Coordinates of C-alpha atoms in Angstrom, one line a residue:
Chain A
M31 CA -36.6 0.6 -10.6
N32 CA -35.8 -2.6 -8.6
Q33 CA -34.9 -2.8 -4.9
N34 CA -31.2 -3.2 -5.5
T35 CA -31.2 0.0 -7.6
K36 CA -33.2 1.9 -4.9
D37 CA -30.8 0.7 -2.2
L38 CA -27.7 1.7 -4.1
L39 CA -29.2 5.2 -4.8
K40 CA -29.8 5.6 -1.1
T41 CA -26.2 4.6 -0.3
I42 CA -24.3 6.5 -2.9
A43 CA -26.4 9.7 -3.3
D44 CA -28.7 9.7 -0.2
L45 CA -31.7 9.5 -2.6
S46 CA -34.9 7.8 -1.4
S47 CA -37.2 9.7 -3.7
T48 CA -36.9 11.6 -7.0
P49 CA -34.5 14.5 -6.3
T50 CA -35.5 18.1 -6.6
G51 CA -33.7 20.1 -9.3
A52 CA -31.7 18.7 -12.2
F53 CA -30.7 15.0 -12.3
N54 CA -29.6 12.2 -14.5
I55 CA -29.8 8.6 -13.2
R56 CA -27.8 6.0 -15.1
S57 CA -28.5 2.3 -14.6
N58 CA -26.7 -0.6 -16.3
G59 CA -25.3 1.5 -19.0
K60 CA -28.4 3.6 -19.9
A61 CA -29.9 6.9 -18.7
I62 CA -33.2 5.8 -17.1
Q63 CA -34.4 9.2 -15.7
R64 CA -33.5 12.7 -16.4
Q65 CA -34.7 16.2 -15.4
C66 CA -33.3 19.5 -16.4
S67 CA -34.0 22.8 -14.6
E68 CA -34.2 26.3 -15.9
N69 CA -30.6 26.9 -15.2
I70 CA -29.1 23.4 -15.6
E71 CA -29.2 21.7 -18.9
I72 CA -28.3 18.1 -19.5
I73 CA -27.8 16.8 -23.0
T74 CA -26.8 13.4 -24.3
K75 CA -23.5 13.4 -26.1
E76 CA -23.7 12.6 -29.8
D77 CA -20.1 11.5 -30.5
K78 CA -19.6 9.2 -27.4
T79 CA -21.4 7.9 -24.3
G80 CA -22.2 10.5 -21.7
I81 CA -23.7 13.8 -21.1
D82 CA -22.9 17.5 -21.4
I83 CA -24.1 19.5 -18.4
T84 CA -24.3 23.3 -18.7
V85 CA -24.9 25.4 -15.6
K86 CA -25.9 29.0 -16.5
P87 CA -23.9 31.9 -15.1
N88 CA -25.2 33.2 -11.8
T89 CA -27.1 30.0 -11.0
K90 CA -27.3 29.9 -7.2
H91 CA -28.1 27.3 -4.6
E92 CA -29.1 24.5 -7.1
S93 CA -28.2 20.9 -6.9
L94 CA -27.4 18.3 -9.6
H95 CA -27.7 14.6 -9.0
I96 CA -25.9 12.3 -11.4
P97 CA -25.7 8.8 -9.8
V98 CA -24.7 5.7 -11.7
V99 CA -25.8 2.2 -10.6
I100 CA -25.0 -1.2 -12.0
T101 CA -27.1 -4.1 -10.8
E102 CA -26.3 -6.6 -13.6
S103 CA -23.2 -8.8 -13.8
G104 CA -20.9 -8.4 -16.7
I105 CA -21.6 -4.7 -17.4
N106 CA -18.7 -2.5 -18.7
D107 CA -19.8 1.1 -18.6
L108 CA -17.6 3.9 -19.9
V109 CA -19.0 7.4 -19.6
Y110 CA -17.7 10.9 -20.5
N111 CA -19.4 13.7 -18.6
D112 CA -18.5 17.3 -19.3
F113 CA -19.5 20.0 -16.9
E114 CA -19.6 23.7 -17.9
I115 CA -20.1 25.7 -14.7
G116 CA -21.1 29.3 -15.5
A117 CA -19.5 32.3 -13.9
N118 CA -20.5 33.3 -10.4
S119 CA -22.8 30.3 -10.0
D120 CA -22.9 28.3 -6.7
I121 CA -24.0 24.7 -7.0
V122 CA -23.8 21.3 -5.4
I123 CA -23.2 18.2 -7.6
I124 CA -23.9 14.7 -6.1
A125 CA -22.3 12.0 -8.2
G126 CA -21.4 8.5 -7.1
C127 CA -21.5 5.0 -8.4
G128 CA -22.8 1.8 -6.8
I129 CA -22.4 -1.8 -8.1
H130 CA -24.5 -4.7 -7.0
N131 CA -23.0 -7.8 -8.5
D132 CA -24.6 -11.2 -7.8
G133 CA -22.9 -12.9 -10.8
H134 CA -19.6 -14.3 -11.8
A135 CA -18.6 -11.7 -14.4
K136 CA -16.9 -8.4 -13.6
S137 CA -19.0 -5.2 -13.6
Q138 CA -17.1 -2.0 -14.2
H139 CA -17.8 1.7 -14.4
D140 CA -15.2 4.2 -15.7
G141 CA -16.4 7.7 -15.4
I142 CA -14.4 10.4 -17.1
H143 CA -15.5 13.8 -15.8
F144 CA -14.3 17.1 -17.1
F145 CA -15.2 20.3 -15.2
H146 CA -14.7 23.8 -16.5
I147 CA -15.4 26.1 -13.6
D148 CA -15.8 29.7 -14.8
K149 CA -14.7 32.9 -13.0
G150 CA -16.0 33.3 -9.5
A151 CA -18.1 30.1 -9.6
K152 CA -18.4 27.8 -6.6
V153 CA -18.8 24.0 -6.8
K154 CA -19.2 21.4 -4.2
Y155 CA -18.8 17.9 -5.7
I156 CA -19.6 14.7 -3.7
E157 CA -18.8 11.3 -5.2
K158 CA -19.4 8.1 -3.3
H159 CA -18.3 4.7 -4.6
Y160 CA -19.7 1.5 -3.2
G161 CA -19.9 -2.2 -4.2
E162 CA -21.9 -5.2 -2.9
G163 CA -23.5 -8.4 -4.1
S164 CA -23.2 -12.2 -3.4
G165 CA -21.4 -13.1 -6.6
D166 CA -17.7 -13.6 -7.1
G167 CA -17.7 -11.2 -10.1
E168 CA -15.5 -8.2 -9.5
R169 CA -16.7 -4.7 -8.9
E170 CA -14.4 -2.2 -10.5
L171 CA -14.6 1.6 -10.5
N172 CA -12.1 3.9 -12.2
P173 CA -12.9 7.6 -12.0
T174 CA -10.9 10.1 -14.0
T175 CA -11.5 13.7 -13.0
I176 CA -10.1 16.8 -14.7
V177 CA -10.9 20.2 -13.3
K178 CA -10.1 23.5 -15.0
M179 CA -10.6 26.4 -12.6
E180 CA -10.8 29.9 -13.8
E181 CA -10.0 33.1 -11.8
N182 CA -11.3 33.2 -8.2
S183 CA -13.3 30.0 -8.6
Y184 CA -13.8 27.6 -5.7
C185 CA -14.2 23.9 -5.8
E186 CA -14.5 21.4 -3.0
M187 CA -14.4 17.7 -3.9
E188 CA -15.3 15.0 -1.5
M189 CA -14.4 11.6 -3.0
V190 CA -15.3 8.6 -0.9
Q191 CA -14.9 4.9 -1.5
I192 CA -17.2 3.4 1.2
E193 CA -16.5 -0.3 0.7
G194 CA -16.9 -3.3 -1.6
V195 CA -14.9 -2.1 -4.6
N196 CA -12.4 -4.8 -5.7
S197 CA -10.2 -2.5 -7.8
T198 CA -10.0 1.2 -8.4
I199 CA -7.6 3.5 -10.2
R200 CA -8.4 7.1 -9.5
E201 CA -6.9 9.8 -11.6
T202 CA -7.5 13.4 -10.7
T203 CA -6.0 16.4 -12.4
A204 CA -6.6 20.1 -11.7
Y205 CA -5.4 23.4 -13.2
L206 CA -5.9 26.5 -11.1
A207 CA -5.9 30.1 -12.4
K208 CA -5.4 33.2 -10.4
G209 CA -7.1 33.2 -7.0
A210 CA -8.7 29.8 -7.5
K211 CA -9.1 27.5 -4.5
L212 CA -9.4 23.8 -4.5
I213 CA -10.1 21.5 -1.6
V214 CA -9.9 17.7 -2.2
I215 CA -11.1 15.4 0.6
E216 CA -10.4 11.8 -0.2
K217 CA -11.7 9.0 2.0
L218 CA -10.9 5.4 1.1
M219 CA -11.5 2.1 2.6
T220 CA -10.3 -1.2 1.2
H221 CA -10.7 -4.8 2.5
D222 CA -10.1 -8.4 1.5
N223 CA -7.9 -8.5 -1.6
Q224 CA -8.9 -5.1 -2.9
I225 CA -6.6 -2.7 -4.7
A226 CA -6.8 1.1 -4.8
H227 CA -4.5 3.5 -6.6
S228 CA -5.0 7.2 -6.3
N229 CA -3.0 9.6 -8.5
M230 CA -3.6 13.3 -8.3
T231 CA -1.8 16.2 -9.9
V232 CA -2.7 19.8 -9.1
Y233 CA -1.1 22.6 -11.1
L234 CA -1.1 26.0 -9.3
N235 CA -0.7 28.2 -12.3
G236 CA -2.3 31.4 -11.1
E237 CA -1.1 33.9 -8.6
D238 CA -2.6 33.3 -5.1
S239 CA -4.1 29.9 -6.1
T240 CA -4.5 27.5 -3.2
V241 CA -4.9 23.8 -2.9
Q242 CA -5.6 21.7 0.2
V243 CA -5.6 17.9 -0.1
I244 CA -6.8 15.8 2.8
S245 CA -6.5 12.1 2.2
R246 CA -7.6 9.6 4.8
S247 CA -7.6 5.9 4.2
V248 CA -8.1 2.6 6.0
A249 CA -6.6 -0.6 4.6
K250 CA -7.9 -3.9 6.0
N251 CA -7.2 -7.6 5.4
D252 CA -4.9 -8.2 2.4
S253 CA -5.8 -5.0 0.6
E254 CA -3.3 -2.7 -1.0
Q255 CA -3.4 1.1 -1.5
V256 CA -1.0 3.4 -3.3
F257 CA -1.3 7.2 -3.1
H258 CA 0.6 9.6 -5.4
P259 CA -0.7 13.2 -4.9
T260 CA 1.4 15.8 -6.7
V261 CA 1.2 19.5 -6.5
V262 CA 3.1 21.8 -8.8
G263 CA 3.5 25.4 -7.8
N264 CA 4.2 27.6 -10.8
E265 CA 3.3 30.9 -9.2
K266 CA 2.9 32.6 -5.8
C267 CA 0.6 30.0 -4.3
R268 CA -0.1 27.8 -1.3
A269 CA -0.4 24.0 -1.1
H270 CA -1.1 21.7 1.9
V271 CA -1.2 18.0 1.3
Q272 CA -2.0 15.7 4.2
C273 CA -2.3 11.9 3.8
D274 CA -3.1 9.7 6.8
S275 CA -3.6 5.9 6.6
I276 CA -4.5 3.3 9.1
I277 CA -3.1 -0.1 8.2
M278 CA -4.7 -3.3 9.6
D279 CA -4.2 -7.1 9.3
K280 CA -1.9 -7.9 6.4
A281 CA -2.7 -4.8 4.3
K282 CA -0.1 -2.6 2.5
V283 CA -0.1 1.1 2.0
R284 CA 2.3 3.2 0.0
S285 CA 2.3 7.0 0.0
V286 CA 4.3 8.9 -2.6
P287 CA 3.4 12.6 -2.3
E288 CA 5.2 15.1 -4.4
I289 CA 5.5 18.9 -4.1
A290 CA 7.3 20.8 -6.7
A291 CA 8.0 24.5 -6.3
N292 CA 8.9 26.4 -9.5
N293 CA 8.4 29.8 -7.9
T294 CA 10.1 31.4 -4.9
D295 CA 6.7 32.4 -3.6
A296 CA 5.3 28.9 -3.7
Q297 CA 4.6 27.7 -0.2
M298 CA 4.1 24.0 -0.1
V299 CA 3.7 21.6 2.7
H300 CA 3.2 17.9 2.8
E301 CA 2.5 15.5 5.7
A302 CA 2.0 11.8 5.5
A303 CA 1.6 9.2 8.2
I304 CA 0.9 5.4 8.1
G305 CA 0.3 3.5 11.2
K306 CA -1.8 1.0 12.9
I307 CA -5.0 1.7 14.8
N308 CA -4.5 3.7 18.1
N309 CA -4.1 1.1 20.8
D310 CA -5.1 3.3 23.7
Q311 CA -8.4 4.1 22.0
L312 CA -9.0 0.5 21.3
I313 CA -8.5 -0.5 24.9
K314 CA -10.6 2.4 26.2
L315 CA -13.6 1.3 24.0
Q316 CA -13.1 -2.3 25.1
T317 CA -13.4 -1.2 28.7
F318 CA -16.9 0.0 27.7
G319 CA -17.8 -3.6 26.9
M320 CA -17.2 -3.7 23.2
D321 CA -15.3 -6.5 21.7
E322 CA -12.1 -5.8 19.6
E323 CA -13.9 -5.8 16.3
E324 CA -16.6 -3.5 17.4
A325 CA -14.1 -1.1 18.9
E326 CA -12.0 -1.2 15.6
D327 CA -15.1 -0.4 13.6
I328 CA -15.9 2.7 15.7
I329 CA -12.3 4.0 15.4
V330 CA -12.2 3.4 11.7
E331 CA -15.5 5.2 11.2
A332 CA -14.5 8.1 13.3
F333 CA -11.2 8.4 11.4
L334 CA -12.9 8.5 8.0
N335 CA -15.6 10.9 9.1
Chain B
M64 CA 51.0 19.1 -1.2
N65 CA 50.1 22.5 -2.8
Q66 CA 48.1 25.3 -1.2
N67 CA 44.9 24.4 -3.0
T68 CA 45.0 20.9 -1.7
K69 CA 45.7 22.1 1.8
D70 CA 42.8 24.6 1.6
L71 CA 40.4 21.9 0.3
L72 CA 41.4 19.4 3.1
K73 CA 40.7 22.1 5.7
T74 CA 37.2 22.8 4.2
I75 CA 36.0 19.2 3.6
A76 CA 37.7 17.4 6.5
D77 CA 38.7 20.1 8.9
L78 CA 42.3 18.9 8.5
S79 CA 45.2 21.4 8.9
S80 CA 47.8 18.9 9.8
T81 CA 48.3 15.1 9.4
P82 CA 45.3 13.4 11.2
T83 CA 45.8 11.1 14.1
G84 CA 44.7 7.6 13.6
A85 CA 44.1 5.9 10.3
F86 CA 43.8 7.9 7.1
N87 CA 44.0 7.8 3.3
I88 CA 44.3 11.0 1.3
R89 CA 43.5 10.8 -2.4
S90 CA 44.5 13.6 -4.7
N91 CA 43.9 13.9 -8.5
G92 CA 43.1 10.2 -8.8
K93 CA 45.9 8.8 -6.7
A94 CA 46.4 7.9 -3.0
I95 CA 49.1 10.4 -1.8
Q96 CA 49.3 9.6 1.9
R97 CA 48.1 6.6 4.0
Q98 CA 48.3 5.5 7.5
C99 CA 46.8 2.4 9.1
S100 CA 46.3 1.9 12.8
E101 CA 46.5 -1.3 14.9
N102 CA 42.7 -1.7 14.5
I103 CA 42.0 -0.1 11.2
E104 CA 43.5 -1.6 8.1
I105 CA 43.5 0.1 4.6
I106 CA 44.4 -2.0 1.6
T107 CA 44.4 -0.9 -2.1
K108 CA 41.9 -2.9 -4.2
E109 CA 43.5 -5.1 -6.8
D110 CA 40.6 -5.6 -9.2
K111 CA 39.4 -1.9 -9.4
T112 CA 40.3 1.6 -8.1
G113 CA 39.7 2.1 -4.4
I114 CA 40.4 0.8 -1.0
D115 CA 39.2 -2.0 1.4
I116 CA 38.9 -0.7 5.0
T117 CA 38.6 -3.2 7.8
V118 CA 37.8 -2.1 11.3
K119 CA 38.5 -4.8 13.9
P120 CA 35.6 -5.9 16.2
N121 CA 35.5 -3.9 19.5
T122 CA 37.6 -1.0 18.1
K123 CA 36.6 2.0 20.2
H124 CA 36.9 5.7 19.8
E125 CA 39.0 5.7 16.7
S126 CA 38.7 7.9 13.7
L127 CA 39.3 7.4 10.0
H128 CA 39.9 10.2 7.6
I129 CA 39.5 9.4 3.8
P130 CA 39.3 12.8 2.0
V131 CA 39.5 13.1 -1.7
V132 CA 40.7 16.3 -3.5
I133 CA 41.0 17.2 -7.1
T134 CA 43.0 20.3 -8.0
E135 CA 43.5 19.6 -11.7
S136 CA 41.1 20.3 -14.5
G137 CA 39.8 17.4 -16.6
I138 CA 40.1 14.7 -13.9
N139 CA 37.5 11.9 -13.9
D140 CA 38.0 9.9 -10.7
L141 CA 35.9 6.8 -10.0
V142 CA 36.5 5.1 -6.7
Y143 CA 35.1 2.0 -4.9
N144 CA 35.6 2.0 -1.2
D145 CA 34.4 -0.9 0.9
F146 CA 34.1 -0.6 4.7
E147 CA 33.9 -3.7 6.9
I148 CA 33.0 -2.4 10.4
G149 CA 33.6 -5.1 13.1
A150 CA 31.1 -6.0 15.7
N151 CA 30.7 -3.7 18.7
S152 CA 33.2 -1.1 17.4
D153 CA 32.5 2.6 17.8
I154 CA 34.2 4.8 15.2
V155 CA 34.1 8.1 13.3
I156 CA 34.7 8.3 9.6
I157 CA 35.4 11.6 8.0
A158 CA 35.1 11.5 4.2
G159 CA 34.4 14.3 1.8
C160 CA 35.5 15.6 -1.6
G161 CA 36.7 18.9 -2.7
I162 CA 37.4 20.1 -6.3
H163 CA 39.4 23.1 -7.2
N164 CA 39.0 23.7 -10.9
D165 CA 40.7 26.6 -12.6
G166 CA 40.5 25.2 -16.1
H167 CA 37.9 24.6 -18.9
A168 CA 37.5 20.8 -18.6
K169 CA 35.1 19.1 -16.2
S170 CA 36.5 17.5 -13.0
Q171 CA 34.5 14.7 -11.5
H172 CA 34.6 12.4 -8.6
D173 CA 32.3 9.4 -8.3
G174 CA 32.7 7.6 -4.9
I175 CA 30.9 4.3 -4.5
H176 CA 30.9 3.4 -0.8
F177 CA 29.8 0.1 0.6
F178 CA 29.5 -0.2 4.4
H179 CA 28.9 -3.5 6.2
I180 CA 28.3 -2.6 9.8
D181 CA 28.4 -5.7 12.0
K182 CA 26.3 -6.4 15.1
G183 CA 26.3 -3.8 17.8
A184 CA 28.7 -1.5 15.9
K185 CA 28.4 2.2 15.9
V186 CA 29.5 4.5 13.1
K187 CA 29.4 8.2 12.6
Y188 CA 30.1 9.1 9.0
I189 CA 30.6 12.7 7.9
E190 CA 30.9 13.6 4.2
K191 CA 31.4 17.1 3.0
H192 CA 31.3 18.1 -0.7
Y193 CA 32.7 21.4 -2.0
G194 CA 33.8 23.0 -5.2
E195 CA 35.7 26.1 -6.1
G196 CA 38.0 27.6 -8.8
S197 CA 38.2 30.3 -11.4
G198 CA 37.7 28.1 -14.5
D199 CA 34.5 27.5 -16.3
G200 CA 35.1 23.7 -16.2
E201 CA 32.4 21.9 -14.3
R202 CA 32.8 20.4 -10.8
E203 CA 30.7 17.2 -10.5
L204 CA 30.3 14.9 -7.5
N205 CA 28.2 11.7 -7.6
P206 CA 28.3 9.8 -4.3
T207 CA 26.7 6.3 -4.2
T208 CA 26.4 4.9 -0.6
I209 CA 25.2 1.5 0.3
V210 CA 24.8 0.6 3.9
K211 CA 24.1 -2.9 5.3
M212 CA 23.4 -2.8 9.0
E213 CA 23.4 -5.9 11.1
E214 CA 21.5 -6.4 14.4
N215 CA 21.5 -3.5 16.9
S216 CA 24.0 -1.6 14.9
Y217 CA 23.8 2.2 14.8
C218 CA 24.8 4.6 12.0
E219 CA 24.6 8.3 11.8
M220 CA 25.4 9.8 8.4
E221 CA 25.9 13.5 7.9
M222 CA 26.1 14.3 4.2
V223 CA 26.7 17.9 3.3
Q224 CA 27.1 19.8 0.1
I225 CA 28.6 23.1 1.1
E226 CA 28.7 24.9 -2.2
G227 CA 30.3 25.1 -5.7
V228 CA 29.2 21.7 -7.0
N229 CA 27.7 22.1 -10.5
S230 CA 26.0 18.8 -10.6
T231 CA 25.4 16.0 -8.2
I232 CA 23.4 12.7 -8.3
R233 CA 23.4 11.2 -4.8
E234 CA 22.2 7.6 -4.4
T235 CA 21.9 6.2 -0.9
T236 CA 20.5 2.7 -0.1
A237 CA 20.3 1.1 3.4
Y238 CA 19.2 -2.3 4.7
L239 CA 18.4 -2.5 8.4
A240 CA 18.3 -5.7 10.4
K241 CA 16.6 -6.2 13.8
G242 CA 17.1 -3.3 16.2
A243 CA 19.3 -1.3 13.8
K244 CA 19.1 2.5 13.8
L245 CA 20.0 4.8 11.0
I246 CA 20.0 8.6 11.1
V247 CA 20.7 10.5 7.9
I248 CA 21.2 14.2 8.0
E249 CA 21.5 15.7 4.6
K250 CA 22.3 19.4 4.0
L251 CA 22.5 20.7 0.6
M252 CA 23.1 24.1 -1.0
T253 CA 22.9 24.9 -4.7
H254 CA 23.4 28.2 -6.5
D255 CA 23.8 29.5 -10.0
N256 CA 22.8 26.8 -12.6
Q257 CA 23.6 23.9 -10.3
I258 CA 21.6 20.7 -10.3
A259 CA 21.3 18.3 -7.3
H260 CA 19.4 15.0 -7.3
S261 CA 19.2 13.0 -4.1
N262 CA 17.7 9.5 -4.2
M263 CA 17.5 7.5 -1.0
T264 CA 15.9 4.1 -0.2
V265 CA 15.9 2.6 3.2
Y266 CA 14.6 -0.9 3.8
L267 CA 13.5 -1.6 7.4
N268 CA 13.7 -5.4 7.2
G269 CA 14.3 -6.2 10.9
E270 CA 12.0 -5.9 13.9
D271 CA 12.3 -2.6 15.8
S272 CA 14.6 -1.1 13.1
T273 CA 14.4 2.7 13.0
V274 CA 15.3 5.4 10.5
Q275 CA 15.3 9.1 10.8
V276 CA 16.0 11.2 7.7
I277 CA 16.4 15.0 8.1
S278 CA 17.0 16.7 4.8
R279 CA 17.5 20.5 4.7
S280 CA 18.3 22.4 1.6
V281 CA 18.7 25.8 0.2
A282 CA 18.3 26.5 -3.5
K283 CA 19.5 29.8 -4.8
N284 CA 19.7 31.6 -8.2
D285 CA 18.6 29.3 -11.1
S286 CA 19.5 26.0 -9.4
E287 CA 17.4 22.9 -9.3
Q288 CA 17.0 20.3 -6.6
V289 CA 15.0 17.0 -6.6
F290 CA 14.6 14.8 -3.5
H291 CA 13.3 11.3 -3.6
P292 CA 13.7 9.7 -0.2
T293 CA 11.9 6.3 0.2
V294 CA 11.4 4.2 3.3
V295 CA 10.0 0.7 3.0
G296 CA 8.8 -0.9 6.3
N297 CA 8.7 -4.6 6.1
E298 CA 8.6 -5.3 9.8
K299 CA 7.5 -3.7 13.0
C300 CA 9.6 -0.5 12.6
R301 CA 9.6 3.3 12.8
A302 CA 10.4 5.8 10.2
H303 CA 10.5 9.6 10.3
V304 CA 11.4 11.5 7.2
Q305 CA 11.6 15.3 7.2
C306 CA 12.5 17.4 4.2
D307 CA 12.7 21.2 4.4
S308 CA 13.8 23.5 1.6
I309 CA 14.3 27.2 1.3
I310 CA 13.8 28.4 -2.3
M311 CA 15.3 31.7 -3.4
D312 CA 15.5 33.7 -6.6
K313 CA 14.5 31.6 -9.6
A314 CA 15.4 28.2 -8.1
K315 CA 13.2 25.1 -8.3
V316 CA 12.8 22.4 -5.7
R317 CA 10.9 19.1 -6.1
S318 CA 10.3 16.8 -3.1
V319 CA 9.0 13.3 -3.7
P320 CA 9.1 11.4 -0.5
E321 CA 7.7 7.9 -0.3
I322 CA 6.7 5.8 2.6
A323 CA 5.6 2.2 2.1
A324 CA 4.2 0.1 4.9
N325 CA 4.2 -3.6 4.3
N326 CA 3.5 -4.5 7.9
T327 CA 0.7 -3.4 10.3
D328 CA 3.3 -2.5 12.9
A329 CA 5.2 -0.2 10.6
Q330 CA 4.8 3.4 11.9
M331 CA 5.9 5.8 9.2
V332 CA 5.7 9.6 9.1
H333 CA 6.8 12.0 6.5
E334 CA 6.9 15.8 6.5
A335 CA 8.0 18.1 3.7
A336 CA 7.9 21.8 3.3
I337 CA 9.2 24.1 0.6
G338 CA 9.0 27.9 1.1
K339 CA 10.9 31.1 0.8
I340 CA 13.1 32.6 3.4
N341 CA 11.3 33.8 6.6
N342 CA 10.4 37.4 5.9
D343 CA 10.0 38.4 9.6
Q344 CA 13.5 37.1 10.3
L345 CA 14.8 39.0 7.3
I346 CA 13.3 42.3 8.4
K347 CA 14.5 41.8 12.0
L348 CA 18.1 41.3 10.9
Q349 CA 17.9 44.3 8.6
T350 CA 16.9 46.5 11.6
F351 CA 20.3 45.6 13.1
G352 CA 21.9 47.3 10.1
M353 CA 22.5 44.3 7.8
D354 CA 21.7 44.6 4.1
E355 CA 19.3 42.1 2.6
E356 CA 22.1 39.8 1.3
E357 CA 23.9 39.7 4.6
A358 CA 20.6 38.9 6.4
E359 CA 19.8 36.1 3.9
D360 CA 23.3 34.6 4.4
I361 CA 22.8 34.5 8.2
I362 CA 19.4 32.8 7.9
V363 CA 20.5 30.3 5.3
E364 CA 23.5 29.4 7.5
A365 CA 21.4 29.0 10.6
F366 CA 18.9 26.9 8.6
L367 CA 21.6 24.5 7.4
N368 CA 23.4 24.3 10.8

């Protein structure tokens, strides 16, 4: 494992040594290390690229790391990962993708993740995206996430784009059965000429299903962001969607939330705000001796964390 | 003028006698009464159906009534009305359309209104839509409204659909120059199998332009409503869009607001909420001896006014 790979693993999955529990590390289009646990099985798919992950019912307090790194230029990596999360289990999944591109060719990772979360299971999913490198080759990350949640299951997804990703199209779809609860926390930062599109559709199909979407983004320089979160309430349910964006320099942000109530007992709220950085905060920090850029960095970091 | 016409004029334009000031009353596809004033000229278009209205610069505290009524079944009335509002004038325009349909054929009115509001002018525009009648012939109203606002002009539009309109597609587009301020208040009630679509696009093209959109709706029975208000901020500007809907019975409501910031100094906020009628209020009113339906009517009326 070279230094770039190590650095990326630290950034995207907070890994500085071999993780405990089950893991699968993918580098430049190939699985390079894997470990299963008694309760978590990882099997290479036979019909296409990717893995099948099975978490046994009642598995408690285990973690699964599945980071992907690309350190070569010109890699185009498409992966299908299917997760079968057994009933009443309680696990943490740390995914994420980092690209180090020193070359001229584009490096790209498209991860298509399908989660089936069985009755009463609880999943915390963390996915961090990051790009770096001295080359002018693009770094592109397109995650597709499909979540099928059974009765009384719980899922919390934290999806973060740290920086350095030239282009991303994020597609997230979730189907919630009775009593299921989904929390999506999206944090996104773009800079230079980067483009980010995030489309999300959540179907509240079961009685008393709940979704909360918190999206926070910062668009710097000439970057562009488009958000289109949609929640469809087909039963007695609750939805709260909140999108806040800070826009800087010559950036552009478009927010197109959608709430659709197909049932009288669907309670749905959306809030969105786009604005520039808080000027009072900026001045206050500058009175402490920071220059404008330092002050901006602090505010942006606080906003995204 | 028959009794149905009189009743409709009272409902949509609060007219029980000939209005003072300029007016044009259109009935069953024909202008039946018209009066100009010294400052407000109304001329029949020569190339298509409709009128050209010119308000002289500096006209103050005058009103213009332009109601449209349809009392026959099977009428399909398409009208183009162009409004030239002179600089620094301050006027009130009362439009509105009422259909009384006792027959089996559909009666429809499509009003395409273009407003040019010159520098510093102030317009209050009130448009009420209403349908009634014992026949099973549909009552359809499709208003298209285009507003071009010059520097420091002000426009307040109150667009109301009272009841009885089977189908409506509402298209509103506004272009705001420097310092212009637009307030749109939309109130919409649908019942039975009615369908209402409201699309709105506001372009904030001038520095310090402002828009406030307040949309309130009630969807009863099996009716369906779709809202798609869009605000595009191309300069230093402020936008506030607020959509609140009460959903009852088997109705469906979809809200798709969109805010697009193309300038760092664009401050844009959107809020949307869909929910059922407030249960505490319902119970409180019932303790005063009202039945459920009476209590609902009171709450709906209060919400829309």
